[in-house]
CSV table of C-alpha atoms in Angstrom, one decimal:
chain,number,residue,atom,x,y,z
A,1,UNK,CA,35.4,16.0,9.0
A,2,UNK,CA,31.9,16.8,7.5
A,3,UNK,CA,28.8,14.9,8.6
A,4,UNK,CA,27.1,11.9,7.2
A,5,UNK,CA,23.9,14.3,6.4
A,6,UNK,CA,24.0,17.7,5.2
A,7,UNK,CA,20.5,20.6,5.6
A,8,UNK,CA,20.3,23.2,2.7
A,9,UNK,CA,17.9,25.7,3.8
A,10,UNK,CA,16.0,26.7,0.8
A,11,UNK,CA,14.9,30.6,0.8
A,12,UNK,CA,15.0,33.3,-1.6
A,13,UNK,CA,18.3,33.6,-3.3
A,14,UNK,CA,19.1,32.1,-7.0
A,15,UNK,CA,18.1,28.5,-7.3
A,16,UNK,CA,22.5,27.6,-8.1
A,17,UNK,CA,23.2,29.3,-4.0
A,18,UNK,CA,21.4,26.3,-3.2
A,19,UNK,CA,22.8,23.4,-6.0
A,20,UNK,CA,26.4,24.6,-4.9
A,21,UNK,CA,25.8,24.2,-1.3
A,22,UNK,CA,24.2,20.8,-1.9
A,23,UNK,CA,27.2,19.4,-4.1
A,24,UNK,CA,29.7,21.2,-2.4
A,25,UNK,CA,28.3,19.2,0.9
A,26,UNK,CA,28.7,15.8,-1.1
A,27,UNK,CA,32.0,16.6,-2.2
A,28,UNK,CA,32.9,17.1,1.1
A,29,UNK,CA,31.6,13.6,2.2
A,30,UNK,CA,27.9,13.9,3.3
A,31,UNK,CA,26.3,10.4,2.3
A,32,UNK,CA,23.1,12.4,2.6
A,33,UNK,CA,21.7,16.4,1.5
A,34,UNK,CA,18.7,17.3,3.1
A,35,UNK,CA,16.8,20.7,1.2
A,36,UNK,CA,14.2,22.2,3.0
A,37,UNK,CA,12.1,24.7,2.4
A,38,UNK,CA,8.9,26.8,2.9
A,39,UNK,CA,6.0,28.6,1.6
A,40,UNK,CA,6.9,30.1,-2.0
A,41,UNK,CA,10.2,28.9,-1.5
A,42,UNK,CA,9.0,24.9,-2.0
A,43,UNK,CA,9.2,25.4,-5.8
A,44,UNK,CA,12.7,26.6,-5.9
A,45,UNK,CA,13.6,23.5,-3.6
A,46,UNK,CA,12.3,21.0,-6.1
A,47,UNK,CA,14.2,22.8,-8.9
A,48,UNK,CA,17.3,22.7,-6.6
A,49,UNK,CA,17.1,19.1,-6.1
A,50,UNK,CA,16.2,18.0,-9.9
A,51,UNK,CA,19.4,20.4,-10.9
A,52,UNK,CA,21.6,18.1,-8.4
A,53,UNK,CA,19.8,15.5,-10.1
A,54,UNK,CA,21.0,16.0,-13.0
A,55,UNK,CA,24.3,17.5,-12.3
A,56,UNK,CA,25.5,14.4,-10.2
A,57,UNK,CA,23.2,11.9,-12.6
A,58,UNK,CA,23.7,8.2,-10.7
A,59,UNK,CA,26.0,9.2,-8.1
A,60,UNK,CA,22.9,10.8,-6.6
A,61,UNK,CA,19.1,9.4,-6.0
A,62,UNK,CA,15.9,10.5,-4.0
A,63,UNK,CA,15.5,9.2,-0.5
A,64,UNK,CA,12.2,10.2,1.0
A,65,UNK,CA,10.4,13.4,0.3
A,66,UNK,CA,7.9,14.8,3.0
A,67,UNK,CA,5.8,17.7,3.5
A,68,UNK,CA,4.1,18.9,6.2
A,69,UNK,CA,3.1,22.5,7.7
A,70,UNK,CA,4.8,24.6,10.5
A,71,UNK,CA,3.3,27.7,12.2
A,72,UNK,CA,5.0,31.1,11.7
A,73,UNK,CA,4.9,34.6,13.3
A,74,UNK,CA,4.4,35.9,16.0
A,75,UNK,CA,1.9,34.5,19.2
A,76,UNK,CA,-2.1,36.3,18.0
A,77,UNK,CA,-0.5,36.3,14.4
A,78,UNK,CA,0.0,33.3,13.8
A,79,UNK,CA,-0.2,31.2,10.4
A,80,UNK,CA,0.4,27.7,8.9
A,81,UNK,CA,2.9,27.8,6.2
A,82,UNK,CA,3.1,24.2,4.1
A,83,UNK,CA,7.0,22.8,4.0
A,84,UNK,CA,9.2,20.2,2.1
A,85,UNK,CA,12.0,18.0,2.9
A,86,UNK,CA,13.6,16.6,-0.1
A,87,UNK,CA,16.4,13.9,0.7
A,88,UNK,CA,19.0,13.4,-2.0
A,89,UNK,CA,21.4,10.6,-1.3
A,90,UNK,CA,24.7,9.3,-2.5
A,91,UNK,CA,24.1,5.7,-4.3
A,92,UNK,CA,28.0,4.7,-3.7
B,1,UNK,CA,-19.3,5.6,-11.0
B,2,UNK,CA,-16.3,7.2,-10.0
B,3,UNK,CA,-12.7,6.5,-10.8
B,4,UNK,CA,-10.6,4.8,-8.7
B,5,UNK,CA,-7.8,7.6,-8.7
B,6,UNK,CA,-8.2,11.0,-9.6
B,7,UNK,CA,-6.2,13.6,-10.9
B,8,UNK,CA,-6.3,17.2,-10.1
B,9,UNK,CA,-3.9,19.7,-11.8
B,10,UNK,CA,-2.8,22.5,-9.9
B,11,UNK,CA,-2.4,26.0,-11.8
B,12,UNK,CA,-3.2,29.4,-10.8
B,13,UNK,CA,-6.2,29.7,-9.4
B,14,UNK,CA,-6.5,30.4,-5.8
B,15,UNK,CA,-5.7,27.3,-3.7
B,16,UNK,CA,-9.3,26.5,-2.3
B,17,UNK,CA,-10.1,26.1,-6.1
B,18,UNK,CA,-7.8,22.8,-5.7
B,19,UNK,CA,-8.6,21.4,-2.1
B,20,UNK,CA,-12.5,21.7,-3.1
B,21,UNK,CA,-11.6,19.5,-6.2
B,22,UNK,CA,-9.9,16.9,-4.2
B,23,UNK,CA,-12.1,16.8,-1.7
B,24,UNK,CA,-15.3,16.1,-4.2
B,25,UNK,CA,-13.4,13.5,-5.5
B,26,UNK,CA,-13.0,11.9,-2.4
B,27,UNK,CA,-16.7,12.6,-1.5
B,28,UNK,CA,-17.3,10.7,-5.0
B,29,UNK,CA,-15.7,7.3,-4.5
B,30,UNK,CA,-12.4,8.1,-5.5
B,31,UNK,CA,-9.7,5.8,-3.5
B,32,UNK,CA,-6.6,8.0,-4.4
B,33,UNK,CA,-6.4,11.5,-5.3
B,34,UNK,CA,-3.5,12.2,-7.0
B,35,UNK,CA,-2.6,16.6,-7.0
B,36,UNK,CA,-0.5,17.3,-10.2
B,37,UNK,CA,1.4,20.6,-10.8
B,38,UNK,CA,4.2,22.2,-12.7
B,39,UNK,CA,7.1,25.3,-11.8
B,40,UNK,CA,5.6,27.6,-9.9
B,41,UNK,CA,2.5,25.8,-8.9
B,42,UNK,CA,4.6,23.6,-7.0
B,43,UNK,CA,4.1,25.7,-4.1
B,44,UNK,CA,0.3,25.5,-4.2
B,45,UNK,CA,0.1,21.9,-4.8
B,46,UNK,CA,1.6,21.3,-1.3
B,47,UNK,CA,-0.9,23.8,0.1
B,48,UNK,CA,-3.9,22.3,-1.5
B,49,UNK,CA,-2.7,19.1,-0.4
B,50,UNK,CA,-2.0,20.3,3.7
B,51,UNK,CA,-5.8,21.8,3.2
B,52,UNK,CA,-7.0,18.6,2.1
B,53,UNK,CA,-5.0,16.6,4.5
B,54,UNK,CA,-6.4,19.0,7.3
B,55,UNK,CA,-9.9,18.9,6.3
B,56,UNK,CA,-10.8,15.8,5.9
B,57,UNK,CA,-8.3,14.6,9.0
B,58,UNK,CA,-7.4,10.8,9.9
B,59,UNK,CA,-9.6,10.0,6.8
B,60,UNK,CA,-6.9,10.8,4.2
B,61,UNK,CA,-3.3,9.9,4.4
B,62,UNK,CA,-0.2,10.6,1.6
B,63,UNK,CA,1.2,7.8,-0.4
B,64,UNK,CA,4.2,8.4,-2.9
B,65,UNK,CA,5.0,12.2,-3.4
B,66,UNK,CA,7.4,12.2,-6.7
B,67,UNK,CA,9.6,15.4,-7.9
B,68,UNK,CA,10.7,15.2,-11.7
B,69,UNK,CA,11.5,17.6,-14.5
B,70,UNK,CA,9.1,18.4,-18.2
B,71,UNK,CA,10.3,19.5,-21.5
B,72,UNK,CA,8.0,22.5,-22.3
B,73,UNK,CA,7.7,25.3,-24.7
B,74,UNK,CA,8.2,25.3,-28.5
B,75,UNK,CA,11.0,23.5,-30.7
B,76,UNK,CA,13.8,25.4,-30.0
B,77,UNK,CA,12.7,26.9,-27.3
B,78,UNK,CA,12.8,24.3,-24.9
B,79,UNK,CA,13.4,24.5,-21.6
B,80,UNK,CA,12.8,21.8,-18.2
B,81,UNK,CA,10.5,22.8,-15.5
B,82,UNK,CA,10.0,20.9,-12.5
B,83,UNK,CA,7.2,19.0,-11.7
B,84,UNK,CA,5.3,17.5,-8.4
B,85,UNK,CA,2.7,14.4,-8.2
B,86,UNK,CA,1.2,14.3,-4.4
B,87,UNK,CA,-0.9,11.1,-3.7
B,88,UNK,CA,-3.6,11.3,-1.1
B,89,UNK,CA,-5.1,8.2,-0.5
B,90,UNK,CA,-8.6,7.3,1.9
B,91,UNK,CA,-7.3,5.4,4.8
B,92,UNK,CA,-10.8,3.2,4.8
């Protein structure tokens, strides 16, 4: 049984890795995709989430989109990378 | 006088470039600061817009942050890239 909300984690691998995960989640019954990403990686999340856009049409719509910043690396090295959350969810 | 909104579009120059912009608009009067950028910029915008947020503290605050895509290139050459509009907006 899959959940209600699905996380793609967005990183460096082709921007489709990340549109089959997300569909492939909603096929399998999440009512809600979460993509996440950081750093560099926030641009591929945004083309990610306007390809499932577009692929899904009006089965799919934007909930909320966030961003923030999270520290990385390790303790005397550490550094503020900026983030993204974008929510895609079902509309049936 | 300054505008109500602003509009600052995010390219390639280095991010401080982009947080000094917003912030001067602010400084000016502005109400709403609205960062604009395409593709691979993407990134940056939500840098410039932590910086911002970070800088000027409880003073700013984000309203509506809105993913889409943009036809570009030449007839025939078209192709969609993704695009990000980040609203700050002065919480006095």
């Amino acid at each position: 049984m899959a959940a209600e909300a699905g996380v793609v984690f967005v990183g460096n691998k082709p921007v489709s890795s990340y549109v089959l995960a997300a569909v492939t989640q909603f096929s399998s019954g999440s009512k809600k995709v979460i993509l996440k990403a950081r750093g560099r990686a926030i641009s591929r999340a945004v083309d990610a989430a306007e390809l499932v856009r577009r692929f899904l049409g009006e089965k799919v719509k934007y909930g909320n989109i966030t961003i923030g910043s999270e520290r990385v690396g390790e303790p005397g090295k550490e550094r503020q990378v900026s983030t993204i959350e974008i929510e895609l969810v079902k509309t049936e």
